[in-house]
Coordinates of C-alpha atoms (C1' of nucleotides) in Angstrom, one line a residue:
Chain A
X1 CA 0.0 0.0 0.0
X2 CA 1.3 3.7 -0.8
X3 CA 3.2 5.0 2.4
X4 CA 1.7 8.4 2.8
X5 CA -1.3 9.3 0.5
X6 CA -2.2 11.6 3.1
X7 CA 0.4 14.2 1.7
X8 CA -1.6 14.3 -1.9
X9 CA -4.6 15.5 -0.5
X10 CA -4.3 19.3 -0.3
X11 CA -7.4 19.8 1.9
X12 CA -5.9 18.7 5.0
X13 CA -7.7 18.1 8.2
X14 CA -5.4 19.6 10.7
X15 CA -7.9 21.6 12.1
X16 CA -11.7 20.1 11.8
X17 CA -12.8 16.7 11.9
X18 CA -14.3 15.5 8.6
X19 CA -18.0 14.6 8.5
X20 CA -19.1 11.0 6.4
X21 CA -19.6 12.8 3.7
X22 CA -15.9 14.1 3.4
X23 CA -14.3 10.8 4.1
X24 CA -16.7 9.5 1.6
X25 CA -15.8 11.5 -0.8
X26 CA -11.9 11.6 -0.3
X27 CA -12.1 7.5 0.1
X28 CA -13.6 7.5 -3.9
X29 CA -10.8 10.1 -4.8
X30 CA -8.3 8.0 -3.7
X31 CA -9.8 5.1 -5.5
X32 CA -10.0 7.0 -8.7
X33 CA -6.7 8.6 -8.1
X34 CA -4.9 5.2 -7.7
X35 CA -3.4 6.1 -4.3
X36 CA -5.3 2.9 -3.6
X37 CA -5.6 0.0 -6.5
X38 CA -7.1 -3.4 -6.9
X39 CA -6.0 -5.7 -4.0
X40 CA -5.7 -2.5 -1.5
X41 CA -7.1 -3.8 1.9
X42 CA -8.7 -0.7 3.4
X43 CA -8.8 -1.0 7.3
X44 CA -11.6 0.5 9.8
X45 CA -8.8 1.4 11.7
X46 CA -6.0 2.9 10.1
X47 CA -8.4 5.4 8.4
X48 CA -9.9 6.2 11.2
X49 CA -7.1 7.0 13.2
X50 CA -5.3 9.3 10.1
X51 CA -9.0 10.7 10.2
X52 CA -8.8 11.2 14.0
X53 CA -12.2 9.7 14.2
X54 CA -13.7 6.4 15.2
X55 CA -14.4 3.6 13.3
X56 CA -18.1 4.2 13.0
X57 CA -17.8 6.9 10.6
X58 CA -15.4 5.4 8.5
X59 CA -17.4 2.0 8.3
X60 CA -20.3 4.2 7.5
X61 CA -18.1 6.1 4.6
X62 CA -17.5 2.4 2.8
X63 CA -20.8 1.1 3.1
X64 CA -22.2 4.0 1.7
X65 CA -19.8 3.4 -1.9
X66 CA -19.9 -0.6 -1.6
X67 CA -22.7 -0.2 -4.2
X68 CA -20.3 1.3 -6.9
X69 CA -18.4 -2.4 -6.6
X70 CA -15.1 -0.4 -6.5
X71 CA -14.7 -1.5 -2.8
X72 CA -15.8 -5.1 -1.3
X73 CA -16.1 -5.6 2.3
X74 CA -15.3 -9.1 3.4
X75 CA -15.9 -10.2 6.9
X76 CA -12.4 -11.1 8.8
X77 CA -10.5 -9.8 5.5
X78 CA -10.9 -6.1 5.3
X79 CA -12.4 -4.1 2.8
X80 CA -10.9 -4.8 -0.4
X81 CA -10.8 -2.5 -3.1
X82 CA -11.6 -4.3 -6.5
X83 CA -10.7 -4.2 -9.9
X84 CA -14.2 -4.2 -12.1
X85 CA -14.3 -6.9 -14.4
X86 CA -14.0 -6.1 -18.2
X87 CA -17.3 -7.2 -18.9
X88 CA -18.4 -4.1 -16.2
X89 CA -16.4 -1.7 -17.5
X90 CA -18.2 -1.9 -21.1
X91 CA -21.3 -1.6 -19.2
X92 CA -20.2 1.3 -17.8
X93 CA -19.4 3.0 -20.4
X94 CA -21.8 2.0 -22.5
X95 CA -24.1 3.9 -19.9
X96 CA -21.9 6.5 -19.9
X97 CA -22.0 7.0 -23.7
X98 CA -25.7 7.4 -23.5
X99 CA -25.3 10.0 -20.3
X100 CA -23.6 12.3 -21.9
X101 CA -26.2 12.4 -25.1
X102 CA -28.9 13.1 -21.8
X103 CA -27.0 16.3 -20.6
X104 CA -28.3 18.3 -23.3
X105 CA -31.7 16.1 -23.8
X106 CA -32.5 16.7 -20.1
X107 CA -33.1 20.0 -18.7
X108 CA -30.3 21.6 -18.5
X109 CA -28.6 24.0 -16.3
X110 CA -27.3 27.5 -17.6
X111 CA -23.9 28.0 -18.9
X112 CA -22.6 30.7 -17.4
X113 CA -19.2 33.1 -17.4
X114 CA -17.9 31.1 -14.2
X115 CA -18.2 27.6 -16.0
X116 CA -16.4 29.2 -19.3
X117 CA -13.1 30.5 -17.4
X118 CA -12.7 27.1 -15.5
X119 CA -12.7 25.6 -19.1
X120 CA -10.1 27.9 -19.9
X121 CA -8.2 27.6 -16.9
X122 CA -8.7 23.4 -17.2
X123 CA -7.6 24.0 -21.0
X124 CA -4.4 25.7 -19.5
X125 CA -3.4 23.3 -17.3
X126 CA -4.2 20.6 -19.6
X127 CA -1.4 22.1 -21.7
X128 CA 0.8 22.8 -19.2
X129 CA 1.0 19.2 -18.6
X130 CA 1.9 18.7 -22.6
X131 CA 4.3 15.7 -23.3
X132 CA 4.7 15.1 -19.9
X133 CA 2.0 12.9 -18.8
X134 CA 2.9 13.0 -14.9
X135 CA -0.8 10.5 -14.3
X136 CA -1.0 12.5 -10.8
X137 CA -1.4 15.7 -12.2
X138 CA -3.7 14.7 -15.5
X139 CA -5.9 12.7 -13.1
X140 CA -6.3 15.8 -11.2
X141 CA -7.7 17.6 -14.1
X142 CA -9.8 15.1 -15.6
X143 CA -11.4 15.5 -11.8
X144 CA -11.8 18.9 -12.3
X145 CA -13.3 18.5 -15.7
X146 CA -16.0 16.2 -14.3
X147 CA -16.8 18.3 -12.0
X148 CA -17.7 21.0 -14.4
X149 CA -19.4 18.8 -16.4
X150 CA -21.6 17.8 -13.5
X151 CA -22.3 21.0 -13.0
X152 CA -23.7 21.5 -16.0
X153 CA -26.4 19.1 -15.7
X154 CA -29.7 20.4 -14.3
X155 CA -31.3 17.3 -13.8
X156 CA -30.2 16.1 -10.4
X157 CA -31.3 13.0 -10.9
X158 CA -28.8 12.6 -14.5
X159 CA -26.4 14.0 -12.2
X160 CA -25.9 11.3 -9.3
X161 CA -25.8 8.7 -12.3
X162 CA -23.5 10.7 -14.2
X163 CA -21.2 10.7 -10.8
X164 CA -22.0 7.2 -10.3
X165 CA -20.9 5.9 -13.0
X166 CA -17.9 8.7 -13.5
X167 CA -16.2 7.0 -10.2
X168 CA -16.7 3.3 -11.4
X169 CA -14.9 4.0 -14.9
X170 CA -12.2 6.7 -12.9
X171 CA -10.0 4.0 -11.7
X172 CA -9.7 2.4 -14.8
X173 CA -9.1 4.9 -17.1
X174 CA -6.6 6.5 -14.7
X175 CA -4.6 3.2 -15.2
X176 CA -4.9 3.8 -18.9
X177 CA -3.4 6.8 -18.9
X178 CA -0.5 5.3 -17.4
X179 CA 0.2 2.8 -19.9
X180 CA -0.9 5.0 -23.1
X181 CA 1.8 7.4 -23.9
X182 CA 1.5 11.3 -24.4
X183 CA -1.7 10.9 -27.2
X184 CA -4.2 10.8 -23.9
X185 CA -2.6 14.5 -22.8
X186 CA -3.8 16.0 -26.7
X187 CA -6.6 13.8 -26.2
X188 CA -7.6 15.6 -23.0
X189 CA -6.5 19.1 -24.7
X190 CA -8.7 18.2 -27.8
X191 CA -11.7 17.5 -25.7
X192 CA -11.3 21.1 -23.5
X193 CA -10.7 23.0 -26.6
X194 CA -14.3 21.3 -28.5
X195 CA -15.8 21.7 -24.8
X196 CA -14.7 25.8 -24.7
X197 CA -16.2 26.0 -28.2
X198 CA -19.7 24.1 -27.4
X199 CA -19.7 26.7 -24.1
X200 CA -18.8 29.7 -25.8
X201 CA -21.9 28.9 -28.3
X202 CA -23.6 28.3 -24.9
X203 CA -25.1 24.6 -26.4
X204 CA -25.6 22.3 -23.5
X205 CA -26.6 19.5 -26.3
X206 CA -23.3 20.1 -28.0
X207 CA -21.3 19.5 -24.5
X208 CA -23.1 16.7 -24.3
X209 CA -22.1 15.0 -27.5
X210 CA -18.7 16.1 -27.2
X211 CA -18.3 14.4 -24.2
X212 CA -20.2 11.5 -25.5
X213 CA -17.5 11.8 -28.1
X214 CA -14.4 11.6 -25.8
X215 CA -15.5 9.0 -23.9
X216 CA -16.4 6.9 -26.9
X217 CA -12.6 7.5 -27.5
X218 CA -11.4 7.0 -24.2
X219 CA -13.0 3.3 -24.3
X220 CA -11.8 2.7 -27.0
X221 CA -8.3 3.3 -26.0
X222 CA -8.6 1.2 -22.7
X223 CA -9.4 -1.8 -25.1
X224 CA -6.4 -0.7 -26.6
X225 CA -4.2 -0.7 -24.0
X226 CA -5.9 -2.5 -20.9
X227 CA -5.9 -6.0 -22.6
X228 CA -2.2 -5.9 -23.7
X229 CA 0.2 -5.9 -20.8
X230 CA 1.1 -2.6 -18.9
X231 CA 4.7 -3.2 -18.4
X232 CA 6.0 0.3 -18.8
X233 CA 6.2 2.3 -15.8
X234 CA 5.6 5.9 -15.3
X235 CA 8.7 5.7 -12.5
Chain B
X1 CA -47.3 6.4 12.4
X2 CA -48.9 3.0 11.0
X3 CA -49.8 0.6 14.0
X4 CA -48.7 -2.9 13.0
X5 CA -46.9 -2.5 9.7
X6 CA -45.0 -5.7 9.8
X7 CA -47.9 -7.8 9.4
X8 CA -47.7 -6.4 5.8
X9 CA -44.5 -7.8 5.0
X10 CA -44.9 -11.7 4.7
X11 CA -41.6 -12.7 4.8
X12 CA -41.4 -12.9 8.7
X13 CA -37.5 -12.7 10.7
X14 CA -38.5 -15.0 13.1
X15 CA -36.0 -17.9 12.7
X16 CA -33.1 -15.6 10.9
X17 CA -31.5 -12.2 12.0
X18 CA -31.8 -9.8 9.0
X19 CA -28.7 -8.1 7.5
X20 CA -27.6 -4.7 6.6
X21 CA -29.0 -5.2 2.9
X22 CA -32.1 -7.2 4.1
X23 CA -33.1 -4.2 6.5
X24 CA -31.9 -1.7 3.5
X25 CA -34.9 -3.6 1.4
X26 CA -37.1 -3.5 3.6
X27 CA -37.3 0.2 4.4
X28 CA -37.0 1.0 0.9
X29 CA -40.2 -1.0 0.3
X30 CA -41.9 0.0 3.2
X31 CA -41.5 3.4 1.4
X32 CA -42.2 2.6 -2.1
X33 CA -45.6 1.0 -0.2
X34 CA -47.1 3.7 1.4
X35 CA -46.6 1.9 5.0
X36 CA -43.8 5.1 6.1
X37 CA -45.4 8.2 4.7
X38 CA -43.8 11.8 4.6
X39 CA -43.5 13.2 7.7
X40 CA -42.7 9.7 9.6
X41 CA -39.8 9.3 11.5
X42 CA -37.9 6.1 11.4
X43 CA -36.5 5.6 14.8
X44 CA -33.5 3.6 15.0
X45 CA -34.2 2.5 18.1
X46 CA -37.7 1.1 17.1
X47 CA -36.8 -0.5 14.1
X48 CA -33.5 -2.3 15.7
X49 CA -36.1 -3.6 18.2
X50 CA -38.5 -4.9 15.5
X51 CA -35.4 -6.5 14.1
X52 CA -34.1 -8.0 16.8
X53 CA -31.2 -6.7 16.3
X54 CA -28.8 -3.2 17.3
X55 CA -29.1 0.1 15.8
X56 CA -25.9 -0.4 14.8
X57 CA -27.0 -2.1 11.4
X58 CA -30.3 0.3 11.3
X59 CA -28.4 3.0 10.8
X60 CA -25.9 1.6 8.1
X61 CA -29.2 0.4 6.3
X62 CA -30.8 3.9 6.9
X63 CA -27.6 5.8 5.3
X64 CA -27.3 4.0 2.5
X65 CA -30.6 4.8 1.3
X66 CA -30.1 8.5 2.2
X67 CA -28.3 9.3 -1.2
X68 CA -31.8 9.0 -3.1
X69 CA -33.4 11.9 -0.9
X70 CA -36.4 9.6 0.3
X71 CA -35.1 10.3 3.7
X72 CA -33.6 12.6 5.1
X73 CA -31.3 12.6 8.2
X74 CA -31.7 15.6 11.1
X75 CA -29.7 15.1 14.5
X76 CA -31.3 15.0 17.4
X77 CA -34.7 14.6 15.3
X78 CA -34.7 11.8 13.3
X79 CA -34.9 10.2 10.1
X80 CA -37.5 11.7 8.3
X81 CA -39.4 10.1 5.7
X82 CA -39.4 13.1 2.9
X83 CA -41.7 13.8 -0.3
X84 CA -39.4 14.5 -2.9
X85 CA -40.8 18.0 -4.8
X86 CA -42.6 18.2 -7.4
X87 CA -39.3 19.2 -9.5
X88 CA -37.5 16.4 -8.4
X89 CA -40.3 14.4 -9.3
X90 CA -40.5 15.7 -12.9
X91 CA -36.8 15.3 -13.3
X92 CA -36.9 11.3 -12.1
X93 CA -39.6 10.8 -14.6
X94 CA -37.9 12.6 -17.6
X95 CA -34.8 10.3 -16.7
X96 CA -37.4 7.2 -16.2
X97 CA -38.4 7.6 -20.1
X98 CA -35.3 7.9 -21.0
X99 CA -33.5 5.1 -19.3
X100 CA -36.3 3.0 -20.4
X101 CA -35.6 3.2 -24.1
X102 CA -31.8 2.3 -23.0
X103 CA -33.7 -0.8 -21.8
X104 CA -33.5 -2.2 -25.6
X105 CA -30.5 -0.3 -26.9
X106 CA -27.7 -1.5 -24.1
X107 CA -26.4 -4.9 -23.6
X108 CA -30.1 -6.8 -23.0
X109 CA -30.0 -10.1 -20.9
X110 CA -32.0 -13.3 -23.1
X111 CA -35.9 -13.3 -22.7
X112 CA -36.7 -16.7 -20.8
X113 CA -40.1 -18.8 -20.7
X114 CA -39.7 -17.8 -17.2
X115 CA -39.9 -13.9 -17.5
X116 CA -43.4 -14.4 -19.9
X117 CA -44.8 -16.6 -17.1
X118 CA -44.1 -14.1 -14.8
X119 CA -46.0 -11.6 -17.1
X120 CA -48.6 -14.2 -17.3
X121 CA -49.1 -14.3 -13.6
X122 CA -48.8 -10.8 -13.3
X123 CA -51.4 -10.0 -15.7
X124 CA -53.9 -12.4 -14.3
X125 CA -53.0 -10.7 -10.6
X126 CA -53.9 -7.3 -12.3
X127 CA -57.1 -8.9 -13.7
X128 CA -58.5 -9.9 -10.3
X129 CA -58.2 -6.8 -8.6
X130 CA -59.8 -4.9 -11.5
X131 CA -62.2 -2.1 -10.5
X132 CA -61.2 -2.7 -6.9
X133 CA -58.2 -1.0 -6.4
X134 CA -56.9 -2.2 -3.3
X135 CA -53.9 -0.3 -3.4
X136 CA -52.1 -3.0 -0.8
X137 CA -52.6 -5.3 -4.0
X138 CA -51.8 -3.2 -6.9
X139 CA -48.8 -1.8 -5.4
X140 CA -47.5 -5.0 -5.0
X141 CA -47.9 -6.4 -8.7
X142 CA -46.8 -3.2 -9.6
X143 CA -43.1 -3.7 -7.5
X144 CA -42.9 -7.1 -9.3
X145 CA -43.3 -6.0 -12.3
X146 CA -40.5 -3.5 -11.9
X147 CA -38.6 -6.6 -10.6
X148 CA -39.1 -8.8 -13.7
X149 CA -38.0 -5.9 -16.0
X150 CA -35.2 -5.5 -14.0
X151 CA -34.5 -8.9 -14.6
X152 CA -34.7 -8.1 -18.4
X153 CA -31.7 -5.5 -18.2
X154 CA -28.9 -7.3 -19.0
X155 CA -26.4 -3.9 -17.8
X156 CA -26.5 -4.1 -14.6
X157 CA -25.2 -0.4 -14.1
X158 CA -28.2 0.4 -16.3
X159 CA -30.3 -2.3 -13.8
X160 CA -28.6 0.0 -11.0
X161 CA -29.9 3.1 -12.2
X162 CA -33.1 1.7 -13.2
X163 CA -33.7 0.6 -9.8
X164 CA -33.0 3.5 -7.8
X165 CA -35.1 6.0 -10.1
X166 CA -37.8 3.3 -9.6
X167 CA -37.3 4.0 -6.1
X168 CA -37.6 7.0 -6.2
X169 CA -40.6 7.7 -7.9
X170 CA -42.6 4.9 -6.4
X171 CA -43.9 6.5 -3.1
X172 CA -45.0 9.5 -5.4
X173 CA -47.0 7.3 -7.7
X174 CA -48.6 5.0 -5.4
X175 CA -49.8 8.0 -4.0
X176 CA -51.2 8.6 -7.0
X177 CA -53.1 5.5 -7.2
X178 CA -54.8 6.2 -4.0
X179 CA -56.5 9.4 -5.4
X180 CA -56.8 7.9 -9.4
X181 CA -59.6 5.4 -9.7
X182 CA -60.2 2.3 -10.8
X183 CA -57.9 3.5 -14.6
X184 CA -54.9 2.9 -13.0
X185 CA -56.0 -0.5 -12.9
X186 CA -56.6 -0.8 -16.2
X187 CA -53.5 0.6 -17.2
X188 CA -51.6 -1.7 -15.4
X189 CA -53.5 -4.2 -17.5
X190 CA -52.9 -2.3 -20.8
X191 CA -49.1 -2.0 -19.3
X192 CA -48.6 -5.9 -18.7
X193 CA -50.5 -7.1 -22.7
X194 CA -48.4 -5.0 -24.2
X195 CA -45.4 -6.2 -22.0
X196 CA -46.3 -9.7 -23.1
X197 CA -46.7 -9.5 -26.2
X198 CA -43.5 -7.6 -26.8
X199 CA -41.5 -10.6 -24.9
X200 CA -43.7 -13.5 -26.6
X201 CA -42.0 -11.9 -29.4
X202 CA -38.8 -12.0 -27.8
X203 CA -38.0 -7.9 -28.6
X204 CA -36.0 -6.3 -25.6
X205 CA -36.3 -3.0 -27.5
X206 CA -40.1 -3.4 -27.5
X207 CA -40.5 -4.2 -23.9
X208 CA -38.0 -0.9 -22.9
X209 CA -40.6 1.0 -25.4
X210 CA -43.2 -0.3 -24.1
X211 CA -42.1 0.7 -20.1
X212 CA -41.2 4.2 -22.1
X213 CA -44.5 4.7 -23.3
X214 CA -46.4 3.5 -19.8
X215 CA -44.2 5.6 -17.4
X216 CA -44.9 8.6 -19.5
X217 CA -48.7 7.6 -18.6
X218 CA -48.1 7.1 -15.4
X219 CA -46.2 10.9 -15.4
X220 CA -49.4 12.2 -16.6
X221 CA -51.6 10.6 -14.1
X222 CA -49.2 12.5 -11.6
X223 CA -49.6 15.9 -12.4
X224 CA -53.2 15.2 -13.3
X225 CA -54.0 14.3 -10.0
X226 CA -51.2 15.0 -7.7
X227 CA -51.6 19.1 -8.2
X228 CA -55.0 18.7 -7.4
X229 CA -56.4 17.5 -3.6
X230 CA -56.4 14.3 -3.4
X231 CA -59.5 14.5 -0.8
X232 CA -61.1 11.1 -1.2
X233 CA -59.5 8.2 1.3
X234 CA -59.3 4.7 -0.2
X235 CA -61.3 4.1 3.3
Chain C
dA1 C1' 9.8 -34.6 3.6
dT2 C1' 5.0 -33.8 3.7
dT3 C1' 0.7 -33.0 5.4
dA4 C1' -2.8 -32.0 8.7
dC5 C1' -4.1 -29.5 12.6
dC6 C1' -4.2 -25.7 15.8
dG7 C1' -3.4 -21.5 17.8
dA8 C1' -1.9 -16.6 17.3
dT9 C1' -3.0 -12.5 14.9
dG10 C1' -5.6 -9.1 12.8
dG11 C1' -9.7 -7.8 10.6
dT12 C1' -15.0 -6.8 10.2
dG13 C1' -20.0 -7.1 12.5
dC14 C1' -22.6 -5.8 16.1
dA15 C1' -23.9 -4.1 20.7
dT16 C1' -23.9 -0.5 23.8
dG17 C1' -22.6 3.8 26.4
dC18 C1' -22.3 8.5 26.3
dA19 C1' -22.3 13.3 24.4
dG20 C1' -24.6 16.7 21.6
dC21 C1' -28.6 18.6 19.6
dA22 C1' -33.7 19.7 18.8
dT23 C1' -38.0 20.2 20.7
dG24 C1' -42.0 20.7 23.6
dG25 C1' -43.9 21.8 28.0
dC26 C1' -44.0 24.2 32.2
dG27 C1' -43.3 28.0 35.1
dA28 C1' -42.2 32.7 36.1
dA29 C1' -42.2 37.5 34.9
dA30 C1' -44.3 41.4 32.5
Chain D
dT1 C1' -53.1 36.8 29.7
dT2 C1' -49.1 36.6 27.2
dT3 C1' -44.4 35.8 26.4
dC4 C1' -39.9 34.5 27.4
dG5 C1' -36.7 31.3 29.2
dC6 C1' -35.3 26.9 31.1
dC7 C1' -35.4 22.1 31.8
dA8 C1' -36.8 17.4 30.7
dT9 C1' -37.1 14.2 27.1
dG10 C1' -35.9 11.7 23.0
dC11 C1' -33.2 11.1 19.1
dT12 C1' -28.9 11.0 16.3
dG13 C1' -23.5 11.0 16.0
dC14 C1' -19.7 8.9 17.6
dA15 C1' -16.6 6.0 20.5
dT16 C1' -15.5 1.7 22.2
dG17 C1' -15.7 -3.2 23.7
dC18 C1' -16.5 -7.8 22.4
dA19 C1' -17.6 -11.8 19.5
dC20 C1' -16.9 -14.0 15.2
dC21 C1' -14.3 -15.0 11.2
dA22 C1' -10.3 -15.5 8.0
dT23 C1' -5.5 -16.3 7.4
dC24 C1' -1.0 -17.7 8.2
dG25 C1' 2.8 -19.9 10.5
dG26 C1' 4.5 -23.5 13.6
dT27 C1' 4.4 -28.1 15.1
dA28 C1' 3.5 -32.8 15.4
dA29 C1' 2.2 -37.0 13.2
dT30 C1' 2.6 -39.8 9.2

DNA sequence: ATTACCGATGGTGCATGCAGCATGGCGAAA
DNA sequence: TTTCGCCATGCTGCATGCACCATCGGTAAT
């Protein structure tokens, strides 16, 4: 297991205790981040204490994202976190390719100024990461991007499945980007620069196909890449 | 709060302690059935008792199902059973219709003699309480006919999502059923001929149209009568 | 040498105690 | 009589203890 992940969280806890909710969501981050992958044995305890809570919370944190199938809890064993099956993973993102054509088929939120300059400023970094594909940092924006993109989505209901399903493919694709070379980083610059262009035109239903686009693409590149062996590291 | 609600569920705990996911059901269904009603406040306490067993696992069932905003969690109050707003209502339906033409376009699982004598059965059960709506009884073909097309969605993030919307907008429309007359019952006829035909024919795609075409119904019936009073008990 | 067993270890599952919060009722003051 | 404030009550949130389970390593029998 990684030796401190607790130094790549900026938001640090030093001074309030985190509610479910945050360990929650900082427990999925992780998971999509790859500070914890497949065969990780998450324990009660050890979170709890870097938490400086009790177990109860964190217990109640993992049951709450067992549903996802990204984490299995196993009595005696610990709480395992789990690498989907391939078969999932289609199924996953064959929902998700259908999601995104509902953000602009839905009722949709408005785009506004705010949501165009984090674009930008996700476009920047995206290109500031160019060549070098350090996964920490790229994972970190794809993140942000999400978020944006969630955002966008007025239906609330759309919205917790297009998070749902968002943290169930995370993980995987993250290991992707690993083993694919540079291509993913223009990949990711490509998909901000259509995504400023659909916002600037202030078309929901384009940033919906656009990102029904780039995930089409992003699938097809974990077939690509996820069946052959993953020997190169990042180091 | 309803006297002696566990009558109502048949399948009794006495020989077997229920777990986390059992309780989880259960509430949810207690919901979906009209049994906890807005307003109601599950009480840990109560329920463990009913169960035989601590709060401990209460309350792990109880968060789990907070995510889908059918209750909602005050301290030092309760867990309040909640009505989800007319806008959040509209918003499950529009994503109902649309998940349930993904019902035929995604990955389907194989149409089995069993599902159409299901159908079968459920049709005759939708015959016999005809004009009499008990509610009790229509309610209850009505959650196993969500079960059987559930069955029918070979994607089982799709059979997730299909689920909890179903949730969701369950309490709202058996509500519904209460005030409607006796039409609800025969469109829950209507519903389960076209449903058989469409799987005597062996067409996924069909069956997801024909859930597409009966939730929109049912969507109607809801703002038909749920804007107006619904003044006139069931007795 | 190999295999079967058994106990030590470490994890989750559940029970329970206690602190904190919200609320309603009662009493005192205006 | 009305209103304000305080306390009793009941519930959730969290901490902690204990029982059960899985696993692994050592030991003894074959």
């Amino acid at each position: 297991m990684s030796a401190d992940v607790t130094q790549s969280t900026p938001p640090v806890w030093s001074d309030r205790k985190p509610g479910v909710e945050d360990i929650q969501r900082l427990i999925l981050k992780r998971i999509c981040f790859l500070e914890y992958t497949p065969g990780d044995r998450l324990k009660e305890a050890e979170l709890a204490e870097e938490f400086g809570v009790s177990r109860t919370p964190v217990r109640d944190a993992i049951s709450r994202i067992n549903h996802l199938g990204l984490v299995e809890t196993i009595n005696g064993v610990g709480n395992v976190v789990m690498e989907l099956p391939p078969e999932k993973i289609a199924q996953v993102y064959e929902i998700r390719l259908h999601l995104a054509t509902l953000i602009g088929a839905t009722t949709p939120a408005q785009i506004e100024e705010s949501h165009l300059d984090r674009t930008r400023d996700l476009l920047q970094q995206a290109h500031q990461l160019g060549g070098q594909v350090d996964s920490r940092q790229y994972v970190s924006v794809n993140d942000q991007l999400n978020t944006l993109i969630s955002d966008l989505i007025g239906n609330s209901v759309l919205r917790s499945f297009w998070t749902q399903a968002y943290y169930q493919a995370a993980s995987t694709w993250h290991r992707v980007v690993d083993c694919a070379g540079p291509e993913v980083g223009d990949a990711l610059v490509a998909e901000l620069v259509d995504l400023e262009t659909a916002m600037a035109e202030q078309d929901i239903q384009a940033v919906g196909y656009v990102q029904r686009i780039h995930i089409g693409y992003g699938y097809t590149r974990i077939k690509k890449y996820l069946l052959k062996n993953c020997d190169d590291d990042v180091s």
